């Protein structure tokens, strides 16, 4: 069993380079199969979710050339199979983006129901609502979703999302790009990776406006072209290193980011006592001593991201006073890590969708288990801040979304190593 072994107590000092945004890259890779011309994607994170998706795209016939660790060339003109049956694709949530891409380009798709982290119910009813608004027939059976466009292809439609959903916004946007007429998507998610996907599609010849607002208009085009595109930096990877500095102490310059994307995280860490300076493409965060209690409620962007909930909770466990953390996106997300933090000495009381966190002076090392990607990141931060040795198990979750984590943390002065049992 692979594990991280961490000896805590060291402040983090130095510089760290942030990679491409996993959540943007997953959608953009699927969008790349919507043209018969070659697409080059740069600043691609080298993490397991990305590698699984690329292998799945290759399985249905696309030509994939990983020219270096962070660059891939994709040519989808050779795709001959519209049924995705690659075993590992069931393990990642982003499998559902293949529905929108294949349905939009090839008028048919069959994809396994998505997997990913167990952080609560994540139905795809809003995705299906959007496809049906464009005329598609959708069936779910035997763990698969099958979509068929009507004769003549998808037609523009009007979709009002019942809830703000990142996945549904992206998937409907993909399908609508090559539909006839205009599709209007209301109550959209506004996350940076949605804007990145729209920018990529527009660079390929799509006609999309309004990305980053709550109404997106997609004027369908007959075909897309190839090109080269660079993925935006990963907001959540950057936020994770910021939370680690706040919890462990020290001073780190976080490079290759878009500071505006970090505002929702920066404001809370400043409120807790961290000193933060923004540069054009970097942030410097410095610990100023004891953290202060705060209140956080997760919200769709530009609110505080649910994917940073677990990491900020670790900071709360070390803050003075009583903090409150309310999860408004995934209802069971607390249960993936709070019990593990309690075994390290954290004082956390969960009532419904709110965790009440009473600060403690010190966490203590323990053997803990990651139950999902961000929970694993939080437990690593806790281990870095704790007294003694922490062993984090189930690290395959962490490696779904963090590239060269041990190498980057070690360069900042952390004592962490990966071992294979």
Short mmCIF file of C-alpha atoms in Angstrom, two decimals:
data_model
loop_
_atom_site.label_atom_id
_atom_site.label_comp_id
_atom_site.label_asym_id
_atom_site.label_seq_id
_atom_site.Cartn_x
_atom_site.Cartn_y
_atom_site.Cartn_z
CA UNK A 1 0.00 0.00 0.00
CA UNK A 2 1.38 3.41 -0.99
CA UNK A 3 1.62 5.93 1.84
CA UNK A 4 2.94 9.36 2.67
CA UNK A 5 5.06 9.47 5.82
CA UNK A 6 5.27 12.97 7.26
CA UNK A 7 7.31 14.34 10.15
CA UNK A 8 5.62 17.56 11.17
CA UNK A 9 6.74 20.77 12.74
CA UNK A 10 8.71 22.50 9.98
CA UNK A 11 7.64 25.88 8.58
CA UNK A 12 7.37 26.11 4.79
CA UNK A 13 9.75 28.51 3.08
CA UNK A 14 10.60 29.20 -0.56
CA UNK A 15 8.80 29.22 -3.92
CA UNK A 16 6.39 26.75 -5.50
CA UNK A 17 5.22 26.58 -9.12
CA UNK A 18 1.53 25.83 -9.71
CA UNK A 19 0.51 23.55 -12.56
CA UNK A 20 -2.39 23.64 -14.97
CA UNK A 21 -5.93 23.43 -13.63
CA UNK A 22 -7.10 19.82 -13.53
CA UNK A 23 -10.78 20.72 -13.74
CA UNK A 24 -10.23 22.92 -16.79
CA UNK A 25 -7.94 20.39 -18.47
CA UNK A 26 -10.43 17.53 -18.18
CA UNK A 27 -13.13 19.47 -20.03
CA UNK A 28 -10.71 20.92 -22.59
CA UNK A 29 -9.28 17.49 -23.44
CA UNK A 30 -12.77 16.21 -24.23
CA UNK A 31 -13.48 19.35 -26.27
CA UNK A 32 -10.35 18.62 -28.30
CA UNK A 33 -12.02 15.54 -29.86
CA UNK A 34 -14.72 17.76 -31.42
CA UNK A 35 -12.52 18.65 -34.41
CA UNK A 36 -10.82 16.48 -37.02
CA UNK A 37 -7.79 18.77 -36.97
CA UNK A 38 -4.84 18.43 -34.59
CA UNK A 39 -5.07 20.20 -31.22
CA UNK A 40 -2.08 20.89 -28.97
CA UNK A 41 -2.79 21.39 -25.26
CA UNK A 42 -0.05 22.95 -23.10
CA UNK A 43 0.35 23.41 -19.33
CA UNK A 44 -1.40 20.08 -18.82
CA UNK A 45 -1.13 18.73 -15.24
CA UNK A 46 0.54 15.32 -15.04
CA UNK A 47 -1.94 13.70 -12.64
CA UNK A 48 -3.78 10.39 -12.76
CA UNK A 49 -7.21 11.82 -13.72
CA UNK A 50 -5.68 13.42 -16.82
CA UNK A 51 -3.79 10.28 -17.78
CA UNK A 52 -6.90 8.10 -17.41
CA UNK A 53 -8.95 10.43 -19.60
CA UNK A 54 -6.25 10.49 -22.30
CA UNK A 55 -6.13 6.69 -22.30
CA UNK A 56 -9.93 6.56 -22.64
CA UNK A 57 -9.84 8.95 -25.59
CA UNK A 58 -7.15 6.79 -27.21
CA UNK A 59 -9.31 3.69 -26.65
CA UNK A 60 -12.09 5.10 -28.85
CA UNK A 61 -9.62 5.74 -31.67
CA UNK A 62 -8.11 9.21 -31.24
CA UNK A 63 -4.37 9.65 -31.80
CA UNK A 64 -2.65 10.84 -28.62
CA UNK A 65 0.95 12.05 -28.58
CA UNK A 66 2.26 13.11 -25.16
CA UNK A 67 5.13 15.25 -26.48
CA UNK A 68 6.34 16.10 -22.97
CA UNK A 69 5.07 15.90 -19.41
CA UNK A 70 2.80 18.92 -19.81
CA UNK A 71 1.97 18.93 -23.53
CA UNK A 72 -0.25 16.65 -25.60
CA UNK A 73 -1.20 16.51 -29.28
CA UNK A 74 -4.65 15.11 -30.05
CA UNK A 75 -6.08 14.20 -33.41
CA UNK A 76 -9.62 12.81 -33.27
CA UNK A 77 -10.15 12.26 -36.99
CA UNK A 78 -9.57 8.53 -36.41
CA UNK A 79 -12.27 8.07 -33.75
CA UNK A 80 -14.42 5.10 -34.71
CA UNK A 81 -16.08 4.04 -31.47
CA UNK A 82 -18.72 6.17 -29.73
CA UNK A 83 -19.08 3.78 -26.78
CA UNK A 84 -16.54 4.49 -24.04
CA UNK A 85 -15.81 1.22 -22.25
CA UNK A 86 -12.38 1.89 -20.82
CA UNK A 87 -12.29 0.29 -17.38
CA UNK A 88 -10.63 3.12 -15.47
CA UNK A 89 -12.83 5.91 -16.84
CA UNK A 90 -15.48 4.78 -14.36
CA UNK A 91 -13.20 5.98 -11.58
CA UNK A 92 -13.20 9.67 -12.54
CA UNK A 93 -16.02 12.16 -12.45
CA UNK A 94 -15.00 13.85 -15.69
CA UNK A 95 -16.07 10.84 -17.76
CA UNK A 96 -19.39 12.61 -18.27
CA UNK A 97 -17.78 15.35 -20.40
CA UNK A 98 -17.36 12.72 -23.11
CA UNK A 99 -21.16 12.68 -23.37
CA UNK A 100 -21.40 16.32 -24.43
CA UNK A 101 -18.36 16.16 -26.72
CA UNK A 102 -19.34 12.95 -28.54
CA UNK A 103 -23.02 13.86 -28.73
CA UNK A 104 -22.18 17.28 -30.15
CA UNK A 105 -19.67 16.04 -32.74
CA UNK A 106 -20.87 12.54 -33.61
CA UNK A 107 -24.58 12.77 -32.62
CA UNK A 108 -24.30 9.72 -30.35
CA UNK A 109 -22.53 8.76 -27.14
CA UNK A 110 -22.44 5.90 -24.65
CA UNK A 111 -20.43 6.54 -21.50
CA UNK A 112 -20.29 4.85 -18.06
CA UNK A 113 -21.90 6.69 -15.18
CA UNK A 114 -19.15 8.74 -13.53
CA UNK A 115 -17.14 7.77 -10.49
CA UNK A 116 -14.60 9.96 -8.67
CA UNK A 117 -14.50 10.90 -5.02
CA UNK A 118 -17.26 9.86 -2.66
CA UNK A 119 -18.21 13.30 -1.34
CA UNK A 120 -21.98 13.16 -1.67
CA UNK A 121 -24.67 12.84 -4.27
CA UNK A 122 -23.70 14.28 -7.65
CA UNK A 123 -26.52 13.37 -10.06
CA UNK A 124 -26.34 14.21 -13.76
CA UNK A 125 -30.00 15.15 -14.13
CA UNK A 126 -29.11 18.73 -15.08
CA UNK A 127 -26.77 17.47 -17.82
CA UNK A 128 -29.59 15.31 -19.19
CA UNK A 129 -32.04 18.22 -18.96
CA UNK A 130 -29.74 20.26 -21.19
CA UNK A 131 -29.23 17.49 -23.76
CA UNK A 132 -32.98 16.88 -23.95
CA UNK A 133 -33.63 20.61 -24.44
CA UNK A 134 -31.54 20.29 -27.62
CA UNK A 135 -33.59 17.33 -28.80
CA UNK A 136 -31.46 14.40 -27.65
CA UNK A 137 -32.89 11.09 -26.44
CA UNK A 138 -31.15 10.01 -23.22
CA UNK A 139 -31.33 6.64 -21.48
CA UNK A 140 -29.62 5.28 -18.37
CA UNK A 141 -29.21 1.52 -18.10
CA UNK A 142 -26.68 -0.93 -16.71
CA UNK A 143 -24.40 1.78 -15.38
CA UNK A 144 -24.22 3.59 -18.74
CA UNK A 145 -25.71 6.76 -20.16
CA UNK A 146 -26.66 6.62 -23.85
CA UNK A 147 -27.44 9.78 -25.82
CA UNK A 148 -28.75 10.04 -29.38
CA UNK A 149 -29.28 13.26 -31.31
CA UNK A 150 -32.42 13.58 -33.45
CA UNK A 151 -32.25 13.19 -37.21
CA UNK A 152 -30.58 16.37 -38.45
CA UNK A 153 -28.55 16.76 -35.26
CA UNK A 154 -28.96 18.76 -32.07
CA UNK A 155 -30.99 21.96 -32.22
CA UNK A 156 -30.40 25.05 -30.11
CA UNK A 157 -32.50 25.16 -26.94
CA UNK A 158 -33.17 27.14 -23.77
CA UNK A 159 -31.94 25.57 -20.53
CA UNK A 160 -32.48 26.91 -17.02
CA UNK A 161 -30.38 24.91 -14.56
CA UNK A 162 -32.27 24.09 -11.37
CA UNK A 163 -29.02 24.29 -9.41
CA UNK A 164 -25.71 25.98 -10.22
CA UNK A 165 -23.68 23.07 -11.59
CA UNK A 166 -20.17 23.29 -12.98
CA UNK A 167 -20.36 19.91 -14.67
CA UNK A 168 -23.75 20.52 -16.27
CA UNK A 169 -22.73 23.99 -17.48
CA UNK A 170 -19.63 22.56 -19.18
CA UNK A 171 -21.36 19.51 -20.63
CA UNK A 172 -24.25 21.46 -22.14
CA UNK A 173 -21.79 24.02 -23.50
CA UNK A 174 -19.85 21.21 -25.23
CA UNK A 175 -22.95 19.71 -26.82
CA UNK A 176 -24.34 23.10 -27.90
CA UNK A 177 -21.16 24.22 -29.69
CA UNK A 178 -21.92 22.21 -32.84
CA UNK A 179 -25.75 22.31 -32.57
CA UNK A 180 -27.90 24.19 -35.09
CA UNK A 181 -29.09 27.58 -33.86
CA UNK A 182 -28.55 29.26 -30.52
CA UNK A 183 -28.57 27.64 -27.09
CA UNK A 184 -29.12 29.76 -23.98
CA UNK A 185 -27.97 28.34 -20.63
CA UNK A 186 -29.26 30.22 -17.56
CA UNK A 187 -28.24 29.95 -13.90
CA UNK A 188 -24.77 28.87 -15.05
CA UNK A 189 -21.75 28.22 -12.91
CA UNK A 190 -19.08 30.94 -13.24
CA UNK A 191 -15.89 29.12 -12.24
CA UNK A 192 -12.60 30.06 -13.96
CA UNK A 193 -12.40 26.65 -15.62
CA UNK A 194 -15.74 27.27 -17.35
CA UNK A 195 -14.32 30.48 -18.80
CA UNK A 196 -11.19 28.56 -19.84
CA UNK A 197 -13.27 25.93 -21.65
CA UNK A 198 -15.26 28.64 -23.46
CA UNK A 199 -12.05 30.45 -24.42
CA UNK A 200 -10.61 27.21 -25.81
CA UNK A 201 -13.72 26.44 -27.83
CA UNK A 202 -13.83 30.01 -29.17
CA UNK A 203 -10.19 29.67 -30.21
CA UNK A 204 -11.30 26.60 -32.19
CA UNK A 205 -14.01 28.60 -33.96
CA UNK A 206 -16.98 28.33 -31.58
CA UNK A 207 -19.27 31.30 -30.91
CA UNK A 208 -19.76 31.42 -27.14
CA UNK A 209 -20.53 34.54 -25.11
CA UNK A 210 -21.28 35.15 -21.44
CA UNK A 211 -18.94 32.58 -19.87
CA UNK A 212 -18.20 33.76 -16.33
CA UNK A 213 -21.73 35.17 -15.95
CA UNK A 214 -24.95 33.38 -15.10
CA UNK A 215 -26.18 33.36 -18.72
CA UNK A 216 -24.17 31.75 -21.52
CA UNK A 217 -25.21 31.98 -25.17
CA UNK A 218 -23.86 29.45 -27.65
CA UNK A 219 -24.41 30.08 -31.34
CA UNK A 220 -23.80 26.76 -33.04
CA UNK A 221 -21.16 26.44 -35.75
CA UNK A 222 -20.84 23.69 -38.38
CA UNK A 223 -17.31 22.65 -37.43
CA UNK A 224 -14.31 23.44 -35.24
CA UNK A 225 -10.65 23.80 -36.18
CA UNK A 226 -7.41 22.78 -34.49
CA UNK A 227 -4.85 24.94 -32.74
CA UNK A 228 -2.68 25.34 -29.64
CA UNK A 229 -3.97 26.31 -26.20
CA UNK A 230 -2.49 26.64 -22.70
CA UNK A 231 -4.50 25.62 -19.61
CA UNK A 232 -5.02 28.20 -16.82
CA UNK A 233 -3.24 27.67 -13.47
CA UNK A 234 -4.92 25.51 -10.85
CA UNK A 235 -6.78 27.63 -8.30
CA UNK A 236 -7.20 24.74 -5.86
CA UNK A 237 -3.58 23.58 -5.97
CA UNK A 238 -2.52 27.15 -5.21
CA UNK A 239 -5.07 27.43 -2.41
CA UNK A 240 -3.85 24.17 -0.90
CA UNK A 241 -0.27 25.49 -0.61
CA UNK A 242 -1.61 28.75 0.86
CA UNK A 243 -3.52 26.81 3.52
CA UNK A 244 -0.40 24.74 4.26
CA UNK A 245 1.65 27.87 4.95
CA UNK A 246 -1.10 29.29 7.16
CA UNK A 247 -1.25 26.05 9.16
CA UNK A 248 2.49 25.29 9.36
CA UNK A 249 4.00 28.78 9.43
CA UNK A 250 6.65 30.18 7.15
CA UNK A 251 6.64 32.27 3.96
CA UNK A 252 6.13 31.02 0.40
CA UNK A 253 5.82 32.68 -2.98
CA UNK A 254 3.24 30.81 -5.05
CA UNK A 255 4.08 31.28 -8.73
CA UNK A 256 2.25 30.84 -12.04
CA UNK A 257 -1.23 31.76 -10.81
CA UNK A 258 -3.97 34.26 -11.57
CA UNK A 259 -4.36 36.20 -8.28
CA UNK A 260 -7.91 37.31 -9.12
CA UNK A 261 -9.01 33.66 -9.12
CA UNK A 262 -7.66 33.37 -5.57
CA UNK A 263 -9.64 36.27 -4.02
CA UNK A 264 -12.22 34.02 -2.33
CA UNK A 265 -9.44 32.03 -0.62
CA UNK A 266 -7.08 34.95 0.02
CA UNK A 267 -9.71 36.99 1.85
CA UNK A 268 -10.41 34.18 4.36
CA UNK A 269 -6.76 33.45 5.06
CA UNK A 270 -6.12 37.17 5.60
CA UNK A 271 -9.07 37.25 7.98
CA UNK A 272 -7.43 34.39 9.87
CA UNK A 273 -4.20 36.38 10.21
CA UNK A 274 -2.02 35.49 7.21
CA UNK A 275 -0.14 38.25 5.40
CA UNK A 276 -0.69 38.06 1.62
CA UNK A 277 0.80 40.14 -1.19
CA UNK A 278 -0.48 39.86 -4.78
CA UNK A 279 1.83 40.18 -7.80
CA UNK A 280 0.94 40.00 -11.50
CA UNK A 281 1.18 36.20 -11.64
CA UNK A 282 2.08 35.20 -8.08
CA UNK A 283 1.06 35.50 -4.43
CA UNK A 284 3.35 35.70 -1.41
CA UNK A 285 1.84 34.33 1.80
CA UNK A 286 3.49 34.74 5.20
CA UNK A 287 2.41 33.39 8.55
CA UNK A 288 2.20 36.08 11.21
CA UNK A 289 1.75 33.78 14.19
CA UNK A 290 -1.42 32.45 15.75
CA UNK A 291 -4.41 32.01 13.47
CA UNK A 292 -7.77 33.62 14.32
CA UNK A 293 -11.16 31.92 14.15
CA UNK A 294 -13.44 32.59 11.19
CA UNK A 295 -16.68 31.57 9.49
CA UNK A 296 -16.71 29.97 6.05
CA UNK A 297 -19.65 28.98 3.87
CA UNK A 298 -18.88 27.17 0.63
CA UNK A 299 -20.58 28.63 -2.44
CA UNK A 300 -20.27 28.46 -6.21
CA UNK A 301 -17.63 30.83 -7.63
CA UNK A 302 -16.89 33.61 -6.75
CA UNK A 303 -17.73 32.25 -3.31
CA UNK A 304 -15.44 30.06 -1.22
CA UNK A 305 -14.84 26.81 -3.16
CA UNK A 306 -16.03 23.50 -1.81
CA UNK A 307 -12.73 22.00 -3.00
CA UNK A 308 -10.92 24.16 -0.38
CA UNK A 309 -13.27 23.27 2.46
CA UNK A 310 -11.15 20.50 3.99
CA UNK A 311 -7.90 22.48 3.75
CA UNK A 312 -9.36 25.57 5.49
CA UNK A 313 -10.79 23.28 8.18
CA UNK A 314 -7.24 22.21 9.12
CA UNK A 315 -6.35 25.88 9.60
CA UNK A 316 -9.44 26.27 11.81
CA UNK A 317 -8.32 23.39 14.04
CA UNK A 318 -5.19 25.41 14.87
CA UNK A 319 -6.88 28.79 15.22
CA UNK A 320 -7.86 30.53 18.44
CA UNK A 321 -11.52 30.40 19.40
CA UNK A 322 -14.44 28.73 17.64
CA UNK A 323 -14.77 28.65 13.84
CA UNK A 324 -17.77 27.52 11.82
CA UNK A 325 -17.64 25.85 8.43
CA UNK A 326 -20.81 25.29 6.42
CA UNK A 327 -20.86 23.05 3.34
CA UNK A 328 -23.48 24.11 0.79
CA UNK A 329 -22.40 22.05 -2.22
CA UNK A 330 -21.70 18.39 -1.29
CA UNK A 331 -23.64 17.25 1.74
CA UNK A 332 -21.35 14.48 3.04
CA UNK A 333 -17.98 16.09 2.43
CA UNK A 334 -17.14 16.44 6.15
CA UNK A 335 -17.23 12.72 6.74
CA UNK A 336 -14.27 12.07 4.48
CA UNK A 337 -11.74 13.67 6.81
CA UNK A 338 -13.13 15.09 10.06
CA UNK A 339 -12.93 11.78 11.92
CA UNK A 340 -9.31 11.47 10.78
CA UNK A 341 -8.52 14.97 12.06
CA UNK A 342 -10.19 14.11 15.37
CA UNK A 343 -7.77 11.19 15.74
CA UNK A 344 -4.99 13.80 15.51
CA UNK A 345 -6.50 15.87 18.32
CA UNK A 346 -8.83 18.21 16.41
CA UNK A 347 -12.02 19.35 18.16
CA UNK A 348 -14.75 19.22 15.50
CA UNK A 349 -18.50 18.88 16.04
CA UNK A 350 -20.65 18.23 12.97
CA UNK A 351 -24.31 19.24 13.01
CA UNK A 352 -26.05 18.79 9.70
CA UNK A 353 -24.09 20.67 7.07
CA UNK A 354 -22.08 22.75 9.59
CA UNK A 355 -18.85 21.86 11.38
CA UNK A 356 -18.06 23.75 14.57
CA UNK A 357 -14.29 23.75 15.06
CA UNK A 358 -12.76 24.68 18.41
CA UNK A 359 -9.09 25.53 17.99
CA UNK A 360 -6.40 23.51 19.70
CA UNK A 361 -2.78 24.37 20.40
CA UNK A 362 -1.32 21.33 18.68
CA UNK A 363 -2.27 18.42 16.45
CA UNK A 364 -0.52 15.08 17.03
CA UNK A 365 0.71 12.70 14.36
CA UNK A 366 -1.35 9.58 13.64
CA UNK A 367 -2.10 7.07 10.90
CA UNK A 368 -4.96 8.45 8.84
CA UNK A 369 -6.78 7.51 5.65
CA UNK A 370 -7.66 9.76 2.73
CA UNK A 371 -11.24 9.19 1.56
CA UNK A 372 -11.15 11.62 -1.36
CA UNK A 373 -8.82 13.99 -3.19
CA UNK A 374 -9.22 17.17 -1.12
CA UNK A 375 -9.58 15.27 2.16
CA UNK A 376 -6.20 13.71 1.41
CA UNK A 377 -4.67 17.14 0.82
CA UNK A 378 -6.10 18.33 4.15
CA UNK A 379 -4.62 15.37 6.02
CA UNK A 380 -1.21 16.08 4.51
CA UNK A 381 -1.44 19.70 5.72
CA UNK A 382 -2.45 18.43 9.17
CA UNK A 383 0.51 16.06 9.20
CA UNK A 384 2.91 18.85 8.22
CA UNK A 385 1.59 21.00 11.09
CA UNK A 386 1.36 18.21 13.67
CA UNK A 387 3.82 17.13 16.33
CA UNK A 388 5.36 13.75 15.55
CA UNK A 389 4.87 11.43 12.59
CA UNK A 390 1.76 11.11 10.43
CA UNK A 391 1.10 8.34 7.92
CA UNK A 392 -1.46 9.09 5.20
CA UNK A 393 -2.96 6.06 3.47
CA UNK A 394 -5.08 5.80 0.29
CA UNK A 395 -2.85 8.35 -1.41
CA UNK A 396 -4.09 7.38 -4.88
CA UNK A 397 -6.88 9.88 -4.22
CA UNK A 398 -4.35 12.67 -3.72
CA UNK A 399 -2.44 11.77 -6.85
CA UNK A 400 -5.60 12.23 -8.90
CA UNK A 401 -5.15 15.98 -8.60
CA UNK A 402 -1.72 17.03 -7.25
CA UNK A 403 1.41 16.76 -9.36
CA UNK A 404 4.85 16.16 -7.77
CA UNK A 405 3.41 16.90 -4.34
CA UNK A 406 6.23 15.31 -2.35
CA UNK A 407 8.89 17.02 -4.48
CA UNK A 408 7.26 20.44 -4.16
CA UNK A 409 6.71 20.20 -0.41
CA UNK A 410 10.23 18.88 0.19
CA UNK A 411 11.64 21.88 -1.69
CA UNK A 412 9.77 24.10 0.80
CA UNK A 413 11.39 22.36 3.78
CA UNK A 414 8.75 19.77 4.62
CA UNK A 415 9.70 16.28 5.79
CA UNK A 416 7.51 14.05 3.62
CA UNK A 417 8.26 10.90 1.68
CA UNK A 418 6.26 8.46 -0.39
CA UNK A 419 6.69 4.79 0.41
CA UNK A 420 5.41 1.60 -1.24
CA UNK A 421 4.49 -1.07 1.26
#
